mmCIF file of C-alpha atoms and ligand atoms in Angstrom:
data_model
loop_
_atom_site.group_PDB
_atom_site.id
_atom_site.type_symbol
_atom_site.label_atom_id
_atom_site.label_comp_id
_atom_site.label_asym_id
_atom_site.label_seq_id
_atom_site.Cartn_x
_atom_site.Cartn_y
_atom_site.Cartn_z
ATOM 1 C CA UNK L 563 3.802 -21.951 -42.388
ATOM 2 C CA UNK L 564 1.519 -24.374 -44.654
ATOM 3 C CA UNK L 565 3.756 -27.101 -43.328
ATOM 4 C CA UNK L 566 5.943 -28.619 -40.697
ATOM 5 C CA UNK L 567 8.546 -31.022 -42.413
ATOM 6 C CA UNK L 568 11.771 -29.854 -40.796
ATOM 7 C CA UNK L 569 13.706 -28.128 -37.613
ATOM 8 C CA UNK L 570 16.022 -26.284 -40.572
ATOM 9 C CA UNK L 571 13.113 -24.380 -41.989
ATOM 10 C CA UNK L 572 12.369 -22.628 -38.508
ATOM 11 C CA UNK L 573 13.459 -19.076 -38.237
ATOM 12 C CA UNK L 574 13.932 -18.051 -34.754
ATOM 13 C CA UNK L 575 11.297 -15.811 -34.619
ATOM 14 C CA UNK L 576 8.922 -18.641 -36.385
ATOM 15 C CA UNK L 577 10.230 -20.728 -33.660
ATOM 16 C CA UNK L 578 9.457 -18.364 -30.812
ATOM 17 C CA UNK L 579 6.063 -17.369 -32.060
ATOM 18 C CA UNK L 580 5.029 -21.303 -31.682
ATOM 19 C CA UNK L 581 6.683 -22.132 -28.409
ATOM 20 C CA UNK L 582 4.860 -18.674 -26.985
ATOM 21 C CA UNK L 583 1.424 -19.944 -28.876
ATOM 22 C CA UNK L 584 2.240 -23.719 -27.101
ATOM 23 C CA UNK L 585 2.469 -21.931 -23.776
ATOM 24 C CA UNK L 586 -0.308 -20.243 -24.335
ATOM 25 C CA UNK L 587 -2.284 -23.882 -25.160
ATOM 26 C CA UNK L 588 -0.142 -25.617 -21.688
ATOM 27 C CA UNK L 589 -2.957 -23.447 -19.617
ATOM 28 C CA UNK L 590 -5.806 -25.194 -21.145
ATOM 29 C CA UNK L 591 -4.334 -28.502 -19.834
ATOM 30 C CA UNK L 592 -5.592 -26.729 -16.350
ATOM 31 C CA UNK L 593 -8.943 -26.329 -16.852
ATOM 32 C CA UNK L 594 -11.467 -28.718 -15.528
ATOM 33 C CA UNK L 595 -12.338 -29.210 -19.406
ATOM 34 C CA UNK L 596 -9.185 -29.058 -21.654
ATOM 35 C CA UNK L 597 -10.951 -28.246 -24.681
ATOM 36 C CA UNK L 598 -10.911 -25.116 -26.758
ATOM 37 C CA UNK L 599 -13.113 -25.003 -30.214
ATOM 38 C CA UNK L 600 -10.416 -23.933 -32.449
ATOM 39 C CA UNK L 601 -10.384 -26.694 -34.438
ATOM 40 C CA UNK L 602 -14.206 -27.900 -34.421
ATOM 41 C CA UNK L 603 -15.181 -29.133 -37.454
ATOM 42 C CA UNK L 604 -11.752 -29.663 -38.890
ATOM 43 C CA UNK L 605 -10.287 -33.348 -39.249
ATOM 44 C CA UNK L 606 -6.937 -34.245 -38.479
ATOM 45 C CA UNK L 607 -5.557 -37.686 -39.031
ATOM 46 C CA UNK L 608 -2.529 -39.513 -37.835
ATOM 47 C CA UNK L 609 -0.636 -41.353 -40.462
ATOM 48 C CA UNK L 610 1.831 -43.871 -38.710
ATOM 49 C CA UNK L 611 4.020 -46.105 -40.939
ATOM 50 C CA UNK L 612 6.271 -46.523 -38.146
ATOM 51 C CA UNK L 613 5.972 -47.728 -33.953
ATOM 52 C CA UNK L 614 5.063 -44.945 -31.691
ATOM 53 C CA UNK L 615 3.404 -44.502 -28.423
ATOM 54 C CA UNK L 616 3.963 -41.135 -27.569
ATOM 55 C CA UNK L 617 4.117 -38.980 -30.668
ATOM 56 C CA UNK L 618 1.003 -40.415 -31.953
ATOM 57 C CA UNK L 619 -0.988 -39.853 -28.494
ATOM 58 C CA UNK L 620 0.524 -36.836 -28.238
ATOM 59 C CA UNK L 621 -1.437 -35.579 -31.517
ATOM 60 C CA UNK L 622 -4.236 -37.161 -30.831
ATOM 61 C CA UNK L 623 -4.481 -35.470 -27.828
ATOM 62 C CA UNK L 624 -3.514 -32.062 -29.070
ATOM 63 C CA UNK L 625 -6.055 -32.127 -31.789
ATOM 64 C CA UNK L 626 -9.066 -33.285 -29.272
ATOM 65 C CA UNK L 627 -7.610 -30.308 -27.152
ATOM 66 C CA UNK L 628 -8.581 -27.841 -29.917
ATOM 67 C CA UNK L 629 -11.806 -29.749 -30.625
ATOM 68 C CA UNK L 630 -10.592 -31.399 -33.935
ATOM 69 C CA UNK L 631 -11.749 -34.693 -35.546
ATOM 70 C CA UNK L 632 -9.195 -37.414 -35.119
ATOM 71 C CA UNK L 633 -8.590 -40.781 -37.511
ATOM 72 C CA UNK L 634 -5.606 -42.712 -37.344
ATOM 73 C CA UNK L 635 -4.188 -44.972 -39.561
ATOM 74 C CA UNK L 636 -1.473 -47.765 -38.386
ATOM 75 C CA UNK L 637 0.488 -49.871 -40.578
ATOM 76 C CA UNK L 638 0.055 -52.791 -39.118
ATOM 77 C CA UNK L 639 -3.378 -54.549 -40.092
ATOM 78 C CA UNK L 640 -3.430 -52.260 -42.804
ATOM 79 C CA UNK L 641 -3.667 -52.308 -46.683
ATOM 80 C CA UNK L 642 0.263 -51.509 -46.901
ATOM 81 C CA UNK L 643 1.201 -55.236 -46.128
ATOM 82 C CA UNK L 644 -0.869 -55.425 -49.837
ATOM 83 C CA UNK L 645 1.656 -53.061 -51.818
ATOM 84 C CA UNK L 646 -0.695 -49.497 -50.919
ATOM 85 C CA UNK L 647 1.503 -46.737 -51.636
ATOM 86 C CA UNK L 648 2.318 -44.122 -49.640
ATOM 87 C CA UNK L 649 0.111 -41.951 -53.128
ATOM 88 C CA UNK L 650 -2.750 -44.033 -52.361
ATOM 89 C CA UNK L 651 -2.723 -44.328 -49.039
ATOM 90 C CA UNK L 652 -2.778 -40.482 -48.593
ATOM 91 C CA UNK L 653 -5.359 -39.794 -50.884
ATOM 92 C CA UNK L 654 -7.539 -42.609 -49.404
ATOM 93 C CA UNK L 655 -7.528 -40.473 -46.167
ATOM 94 C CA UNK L 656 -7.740 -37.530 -47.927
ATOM 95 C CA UNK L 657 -10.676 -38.668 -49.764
ATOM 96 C CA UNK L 658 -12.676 -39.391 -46.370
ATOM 97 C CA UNK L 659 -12.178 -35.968 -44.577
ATOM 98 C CA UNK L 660 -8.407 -35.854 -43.557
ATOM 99 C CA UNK L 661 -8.141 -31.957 -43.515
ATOM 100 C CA UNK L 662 -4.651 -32.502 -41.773
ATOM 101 C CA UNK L 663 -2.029 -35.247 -42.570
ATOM 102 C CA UNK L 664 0.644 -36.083 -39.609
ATOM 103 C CA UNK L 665 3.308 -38.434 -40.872
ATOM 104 C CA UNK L 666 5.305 -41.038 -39.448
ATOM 105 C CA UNK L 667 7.131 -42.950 -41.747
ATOM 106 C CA UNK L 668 10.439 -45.107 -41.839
ATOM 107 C CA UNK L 669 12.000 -43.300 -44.793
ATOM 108 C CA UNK L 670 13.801 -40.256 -45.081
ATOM 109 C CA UNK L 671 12.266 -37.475 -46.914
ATOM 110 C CA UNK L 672 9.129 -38.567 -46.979
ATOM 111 C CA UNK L 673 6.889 -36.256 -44.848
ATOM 112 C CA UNK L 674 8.432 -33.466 -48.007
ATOM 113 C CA UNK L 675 7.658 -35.932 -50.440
ATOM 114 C CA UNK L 676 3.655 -35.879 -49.253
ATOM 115 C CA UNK L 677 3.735 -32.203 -48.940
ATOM 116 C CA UNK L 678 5.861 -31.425 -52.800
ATOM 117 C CA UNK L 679 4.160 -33.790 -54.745
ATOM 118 C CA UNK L 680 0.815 -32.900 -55.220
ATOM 119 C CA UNK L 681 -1.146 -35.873 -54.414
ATOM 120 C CA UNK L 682 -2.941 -34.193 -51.409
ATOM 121 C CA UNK L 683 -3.699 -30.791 -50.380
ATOM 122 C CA UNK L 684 -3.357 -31.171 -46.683
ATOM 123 C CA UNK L 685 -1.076 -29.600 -44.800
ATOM 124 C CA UNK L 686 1.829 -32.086 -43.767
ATOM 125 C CA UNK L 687 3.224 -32.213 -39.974
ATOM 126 C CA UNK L 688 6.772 -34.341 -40.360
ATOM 127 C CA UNK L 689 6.325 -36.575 -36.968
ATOM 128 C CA UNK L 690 9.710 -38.490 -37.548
ATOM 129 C CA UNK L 691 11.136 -38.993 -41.254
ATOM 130 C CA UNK L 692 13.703 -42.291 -40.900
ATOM 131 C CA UNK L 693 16.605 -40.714 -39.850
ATOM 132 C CA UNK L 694 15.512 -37.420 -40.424
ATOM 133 C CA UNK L 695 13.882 -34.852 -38.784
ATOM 134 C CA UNK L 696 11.540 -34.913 -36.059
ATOM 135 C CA UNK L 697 10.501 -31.681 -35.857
ATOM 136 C CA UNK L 698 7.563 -31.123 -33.128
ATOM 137 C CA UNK L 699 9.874 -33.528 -30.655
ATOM 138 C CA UNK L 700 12.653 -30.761 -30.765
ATOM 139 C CA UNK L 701 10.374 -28.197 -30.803
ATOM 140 C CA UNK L 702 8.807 -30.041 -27.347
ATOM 141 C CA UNK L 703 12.714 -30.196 -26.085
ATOM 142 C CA UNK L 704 12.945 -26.393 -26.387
ATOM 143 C CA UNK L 705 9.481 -25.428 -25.035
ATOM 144 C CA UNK L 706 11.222 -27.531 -21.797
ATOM 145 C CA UNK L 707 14.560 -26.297 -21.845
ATOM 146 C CA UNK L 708 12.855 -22.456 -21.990
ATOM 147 C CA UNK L 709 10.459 -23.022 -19.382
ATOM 148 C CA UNK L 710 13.179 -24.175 -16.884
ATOM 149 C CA UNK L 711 15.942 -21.797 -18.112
ATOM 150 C CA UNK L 712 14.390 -19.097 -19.895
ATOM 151 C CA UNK L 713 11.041 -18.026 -18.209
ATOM 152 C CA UNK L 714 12.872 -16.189 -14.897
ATOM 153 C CA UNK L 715 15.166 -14.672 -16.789
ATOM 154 C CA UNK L 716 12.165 -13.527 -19.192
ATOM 155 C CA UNK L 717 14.025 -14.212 -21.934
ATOM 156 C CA UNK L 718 11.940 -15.382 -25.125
ATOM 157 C CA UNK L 719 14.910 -17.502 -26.671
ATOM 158 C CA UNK L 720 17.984 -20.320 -25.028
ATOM 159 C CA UNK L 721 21.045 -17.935 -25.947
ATOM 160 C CA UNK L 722 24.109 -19.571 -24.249
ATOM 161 C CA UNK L 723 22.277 -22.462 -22.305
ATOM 162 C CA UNK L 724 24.651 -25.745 -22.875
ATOM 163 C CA UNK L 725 23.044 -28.522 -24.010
ATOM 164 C CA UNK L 726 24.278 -31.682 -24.610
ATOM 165 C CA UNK L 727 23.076 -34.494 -26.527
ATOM 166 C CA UNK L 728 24.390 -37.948 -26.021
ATOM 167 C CA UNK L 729 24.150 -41.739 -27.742
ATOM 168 C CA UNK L 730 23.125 -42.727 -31.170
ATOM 169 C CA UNK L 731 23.536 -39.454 -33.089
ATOM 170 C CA UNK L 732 23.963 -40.689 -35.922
ATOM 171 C CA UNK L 733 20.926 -42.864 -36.390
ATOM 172 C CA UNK L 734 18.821 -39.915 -34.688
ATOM 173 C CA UNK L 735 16.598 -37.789 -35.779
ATOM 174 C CA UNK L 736 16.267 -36.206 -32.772
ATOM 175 C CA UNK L 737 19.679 -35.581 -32.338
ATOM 176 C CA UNK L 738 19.191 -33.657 -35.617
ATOM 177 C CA UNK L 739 16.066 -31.854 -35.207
ATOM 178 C CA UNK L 740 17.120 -30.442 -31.918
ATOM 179 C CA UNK L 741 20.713 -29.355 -32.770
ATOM 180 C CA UNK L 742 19.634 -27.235 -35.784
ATOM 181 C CA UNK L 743 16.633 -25.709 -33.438
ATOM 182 C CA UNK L 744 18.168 -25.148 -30.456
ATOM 183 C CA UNK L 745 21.250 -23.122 -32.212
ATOM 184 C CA UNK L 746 18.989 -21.372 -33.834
ATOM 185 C CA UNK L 747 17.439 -20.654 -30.506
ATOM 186 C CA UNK L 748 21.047 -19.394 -29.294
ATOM 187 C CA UNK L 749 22.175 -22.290 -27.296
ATOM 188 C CA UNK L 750 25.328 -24.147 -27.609
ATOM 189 C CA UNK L 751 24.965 -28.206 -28.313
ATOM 190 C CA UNK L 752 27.889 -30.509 -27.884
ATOM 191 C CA UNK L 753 27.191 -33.883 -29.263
ATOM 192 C CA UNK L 754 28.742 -36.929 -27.516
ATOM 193 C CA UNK L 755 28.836 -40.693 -28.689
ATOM 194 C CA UNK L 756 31.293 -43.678 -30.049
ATOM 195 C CA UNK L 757 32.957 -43.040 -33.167
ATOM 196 C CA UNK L 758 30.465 -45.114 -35.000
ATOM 197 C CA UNK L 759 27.689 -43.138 -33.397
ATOM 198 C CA UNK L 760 28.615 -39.816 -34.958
ATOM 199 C CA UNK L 761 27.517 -38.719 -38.053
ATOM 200 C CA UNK L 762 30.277 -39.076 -40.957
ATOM 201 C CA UNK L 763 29.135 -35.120 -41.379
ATOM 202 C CA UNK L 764 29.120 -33.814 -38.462
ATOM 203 C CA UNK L 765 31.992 -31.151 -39.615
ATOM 204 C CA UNK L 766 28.550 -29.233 -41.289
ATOM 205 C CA UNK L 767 26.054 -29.506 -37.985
ATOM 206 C CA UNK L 768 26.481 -26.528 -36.174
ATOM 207 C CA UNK L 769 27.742 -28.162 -32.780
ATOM 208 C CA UNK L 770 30.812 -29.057 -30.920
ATOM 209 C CA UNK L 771 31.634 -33.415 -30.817
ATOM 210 C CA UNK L 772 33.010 -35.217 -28.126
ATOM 211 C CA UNK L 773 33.562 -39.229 -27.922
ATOM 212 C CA UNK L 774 34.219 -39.141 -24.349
ATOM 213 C CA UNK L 775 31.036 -38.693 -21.818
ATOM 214 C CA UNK L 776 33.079 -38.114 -18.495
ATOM 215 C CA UNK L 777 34.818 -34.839 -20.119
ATOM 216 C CA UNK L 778 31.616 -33.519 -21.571
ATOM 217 C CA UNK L 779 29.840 -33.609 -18.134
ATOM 218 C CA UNK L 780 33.442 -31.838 -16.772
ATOM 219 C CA UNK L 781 32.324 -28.957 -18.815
ATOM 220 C CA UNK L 782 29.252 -28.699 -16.589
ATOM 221 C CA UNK L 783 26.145 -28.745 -18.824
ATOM 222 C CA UNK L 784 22.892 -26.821 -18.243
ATOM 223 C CA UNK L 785 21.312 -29.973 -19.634
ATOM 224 C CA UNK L 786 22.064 -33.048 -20.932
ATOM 225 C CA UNK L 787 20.100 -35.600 -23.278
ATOM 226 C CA UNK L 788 20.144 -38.786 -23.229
ATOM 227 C CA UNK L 789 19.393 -40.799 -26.551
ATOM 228 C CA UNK L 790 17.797 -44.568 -26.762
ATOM 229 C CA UNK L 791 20.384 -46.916 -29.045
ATOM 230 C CA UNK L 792 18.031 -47.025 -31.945
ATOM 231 C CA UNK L 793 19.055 -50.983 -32.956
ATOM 232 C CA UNK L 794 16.209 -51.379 -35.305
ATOM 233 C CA UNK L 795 18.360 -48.385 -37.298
ATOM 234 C CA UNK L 796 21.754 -49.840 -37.573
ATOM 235 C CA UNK L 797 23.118 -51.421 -40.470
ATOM 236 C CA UNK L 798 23.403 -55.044 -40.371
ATOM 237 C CA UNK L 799 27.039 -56.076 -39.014
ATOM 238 C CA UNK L 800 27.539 -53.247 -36.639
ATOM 239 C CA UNK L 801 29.347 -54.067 -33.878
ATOM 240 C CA UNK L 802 27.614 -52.302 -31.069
ATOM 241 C CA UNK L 803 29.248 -54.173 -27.392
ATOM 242 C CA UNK L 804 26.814 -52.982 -25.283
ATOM 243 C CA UNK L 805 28.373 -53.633 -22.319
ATOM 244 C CA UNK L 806 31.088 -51.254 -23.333
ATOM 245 C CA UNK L 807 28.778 -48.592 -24.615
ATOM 246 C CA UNK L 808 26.675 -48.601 -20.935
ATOM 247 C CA UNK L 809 30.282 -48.375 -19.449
ATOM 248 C CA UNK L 810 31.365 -45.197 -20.728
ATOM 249 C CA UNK L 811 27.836 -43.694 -22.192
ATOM 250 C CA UNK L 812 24.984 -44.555 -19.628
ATOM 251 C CA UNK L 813 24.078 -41.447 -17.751
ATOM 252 C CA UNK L 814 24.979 -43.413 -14.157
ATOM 253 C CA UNK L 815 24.038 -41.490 -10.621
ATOM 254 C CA UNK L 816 27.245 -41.544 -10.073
ATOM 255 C CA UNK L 817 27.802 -39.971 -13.746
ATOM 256 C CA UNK L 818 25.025 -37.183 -13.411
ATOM 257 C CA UNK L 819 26.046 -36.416 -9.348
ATOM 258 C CA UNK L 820 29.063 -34.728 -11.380
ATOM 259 C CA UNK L 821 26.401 -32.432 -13.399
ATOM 260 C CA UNK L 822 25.851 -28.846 -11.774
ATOM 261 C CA UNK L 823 23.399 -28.898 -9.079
ATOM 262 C CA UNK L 824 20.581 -27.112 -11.484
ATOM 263 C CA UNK L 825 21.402 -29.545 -14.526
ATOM 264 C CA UNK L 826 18.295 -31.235 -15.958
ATOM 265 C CA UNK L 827 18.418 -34.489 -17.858
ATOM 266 C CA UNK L 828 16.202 -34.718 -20.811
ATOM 267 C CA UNK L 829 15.315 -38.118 -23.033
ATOM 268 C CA UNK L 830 12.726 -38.237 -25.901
ATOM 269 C CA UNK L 831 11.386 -41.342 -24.870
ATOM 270 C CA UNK L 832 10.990 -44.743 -25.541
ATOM 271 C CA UNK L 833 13.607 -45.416 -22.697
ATOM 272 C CA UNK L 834 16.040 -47.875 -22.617
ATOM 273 C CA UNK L 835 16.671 -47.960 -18.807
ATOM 274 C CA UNK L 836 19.918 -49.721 -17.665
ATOM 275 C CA UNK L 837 21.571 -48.949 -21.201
ATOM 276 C CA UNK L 838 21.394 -45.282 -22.121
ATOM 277 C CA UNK L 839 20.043 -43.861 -18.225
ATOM 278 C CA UNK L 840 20.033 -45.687 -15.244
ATOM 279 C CA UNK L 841 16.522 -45.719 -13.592
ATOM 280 C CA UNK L 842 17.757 -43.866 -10.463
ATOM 281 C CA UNK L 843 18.496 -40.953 -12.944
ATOM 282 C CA UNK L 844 14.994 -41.395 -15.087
ATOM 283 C CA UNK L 845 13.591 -40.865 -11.793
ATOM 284 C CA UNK L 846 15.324 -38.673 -10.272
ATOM 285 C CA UNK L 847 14.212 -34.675 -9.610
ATOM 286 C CA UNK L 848 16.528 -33.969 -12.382
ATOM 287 C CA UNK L 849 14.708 -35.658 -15.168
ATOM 288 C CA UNK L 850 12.356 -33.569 -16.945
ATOM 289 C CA UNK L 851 11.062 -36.895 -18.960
ATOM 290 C CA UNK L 852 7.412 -36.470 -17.854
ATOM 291 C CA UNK L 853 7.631 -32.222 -18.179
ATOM 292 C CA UNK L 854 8.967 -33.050 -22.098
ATOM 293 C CA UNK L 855 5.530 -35.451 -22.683
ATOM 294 C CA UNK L 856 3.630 -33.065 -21.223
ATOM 295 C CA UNK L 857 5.383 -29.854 -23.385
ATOM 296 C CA UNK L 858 4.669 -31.896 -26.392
ATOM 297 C CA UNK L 859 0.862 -31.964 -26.210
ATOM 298 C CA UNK L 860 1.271 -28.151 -26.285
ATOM 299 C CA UNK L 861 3.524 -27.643 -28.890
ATOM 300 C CA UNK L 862 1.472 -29.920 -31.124
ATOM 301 C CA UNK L 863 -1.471 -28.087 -30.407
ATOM 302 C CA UNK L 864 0.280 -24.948 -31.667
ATOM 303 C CA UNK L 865 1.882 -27.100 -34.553
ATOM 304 C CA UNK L 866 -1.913 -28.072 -35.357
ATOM 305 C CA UNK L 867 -3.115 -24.466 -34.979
ATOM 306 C CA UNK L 868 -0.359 -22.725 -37.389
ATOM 307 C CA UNK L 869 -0.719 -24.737 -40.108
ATOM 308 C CA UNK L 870 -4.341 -24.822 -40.317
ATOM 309 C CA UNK L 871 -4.385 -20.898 -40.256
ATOM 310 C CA UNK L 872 -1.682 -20.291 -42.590
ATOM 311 C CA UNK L 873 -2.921 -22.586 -45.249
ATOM 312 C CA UNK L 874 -4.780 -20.345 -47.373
HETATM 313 C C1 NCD X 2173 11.935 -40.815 -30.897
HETATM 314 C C2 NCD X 2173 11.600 -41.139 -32.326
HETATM 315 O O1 NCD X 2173 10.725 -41.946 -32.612
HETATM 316 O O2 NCD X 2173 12.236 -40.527 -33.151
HETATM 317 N N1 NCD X 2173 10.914 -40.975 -29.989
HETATM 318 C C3 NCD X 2173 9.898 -40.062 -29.917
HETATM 319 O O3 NCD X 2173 9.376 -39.611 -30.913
HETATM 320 N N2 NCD X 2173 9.549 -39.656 -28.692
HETATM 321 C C4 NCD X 2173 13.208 -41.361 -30.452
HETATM 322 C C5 NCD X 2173 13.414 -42.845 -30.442
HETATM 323 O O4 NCD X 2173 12.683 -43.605 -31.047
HETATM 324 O O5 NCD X 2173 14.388 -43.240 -29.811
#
């Protein structure tokens, strides 16, 4: 794989083969130095057009974990709030050693756009595309979900673990990066939100919708994932009345005491306590919030190390 760009373009074997190369890399994490010198020599730098505390730390520290160069760029304080273009800005990092280009930006499409156009030569990690794809954060979800689920059983994949995935679907790009990769992994998503919440395609994504919460957690869940009410995403004029969406969509104790005893809960992070998950539940021994941040400097690790070996 030269590049990472989406959760569609992940065979399940492709898929496997990283989340056994990430557990491989969660070991190193033990030692009394977490360093291995894959990487040494090679320069990877983060390319953030949009907010983001743990995505971008999480790279950073996967790439020091395998010994790699890091340089980030931020777009605030930077030459964008000039007119840069996302071209020059790219080949500006390029030009001082970027060997490896991860991408945040705020529009869709454009973590492919880096990667098809030509302008660099890098290979491209997508690390959240607008409402897009987020591909290394569902990747992250899975190497969770499989740990807790999948690793007694010794099974490699999530065939027939229930997951579902509540709140702003439509604006989510995690909510799309993990139901087309945990499918493909064999498990079964149900999507819950508002009407206005769901996608207006959600007919094509390959999982089952609800509207009401209290019914989806009545079909007893193996996990359930809590979403953060992505405001800055909405169109201007939505009516979101947010004390009716925490009434019927915040993951309450009372809510997740209905859950089956082994249920996890799962959110990507930056939390919205009080509106999506109440803090008793975020800190709870069901939430495996902390076990997800953790999975994610792993995965990107392995993220880091396929790409760089398949380039040539
Ligand atoms: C998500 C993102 O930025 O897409 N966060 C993350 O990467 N951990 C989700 C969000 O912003 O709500």
């Amino acid at each position: 794989m030269r590049h990472l760009l989406s959760a569609r373009d992940l065979t399940k074997n492709r898929a496997i083969s990283l989340l056994d190369t990430a557990l491989e890399f969660s070991a190193v994490a033990e030692r009394s130095v977490p360093k291995l010198p894959t990487l040494r020599g090679v320069t990877m730098v983060n390319l953030f057009f949009e907010d983001s505390t743990r995505t971008r730390l999480s790279f950073e520290a996967a790439a020091k974990r395998l010994s790699a160069d890091v340089m980030t760029f931020q777009v605030h304080g930077s030459s964008v709030s000039k007119g840069e273009s996302l071209q020059d800005t790219a080949q500006t990092v390029e030009a001082m050693g970027a060997d490896i280009i991860v991408i945040r930006h705020h529009q869709e499409g454009a973590a492919s756009e880096l990667a098809t156009s030509g302008w660099v030569h890098s290979p491209i990690i997508n690390a959240g595309d607008g409402m897009g794809e987020h591909p290394t954060q569902a990747l992250l979800d899975a190497a969770t979900l499989r740990n807790r689920f999948s690793a007694e059983a010794r099974r490699a994949d999530l065939e027939g673990l229930r997951v579902t995935i509540v709140g702003d679907i439509a604006h989510s790009r995690v909510a799309k990066s993990n139901a087309s990769l945990l499918t493909t992994l064999g498990a079964e998503v149900t999507v819950v939100g508002p009407p206005e919440f769901l996608p207006k395609d959600i007919l094509k994504w390959p999982v089952t919708s609800l509207e009401n919460l209290d019914e989806a957690i009545a079909l007893q869940p193996d996990a359930i994932m809590m979403l953060r009410v992505q405001k800055e995403r909405m169109e201007p004029g939505t009516n979101l009345a947010l004390d009716s969406y925490v009434a019927d969509y915040c993951l309450t104790a009372h809510r997740a005491q209905r859950l089956p005893a082994d249920a996890i809960v799962l959110h990507p992070g930056p939390m919205n306590r009080e509106v999506e998950i109440a803090s008793e539940v975020a800190d709870s021994t069901r939430s495996v919030i902390l076990e997800q941040v953790r999975n994610g400097v792993s995965v990107r690790m392995a993220a880091l190390y396929e790409v760089w070996g398949n380039q040539s």
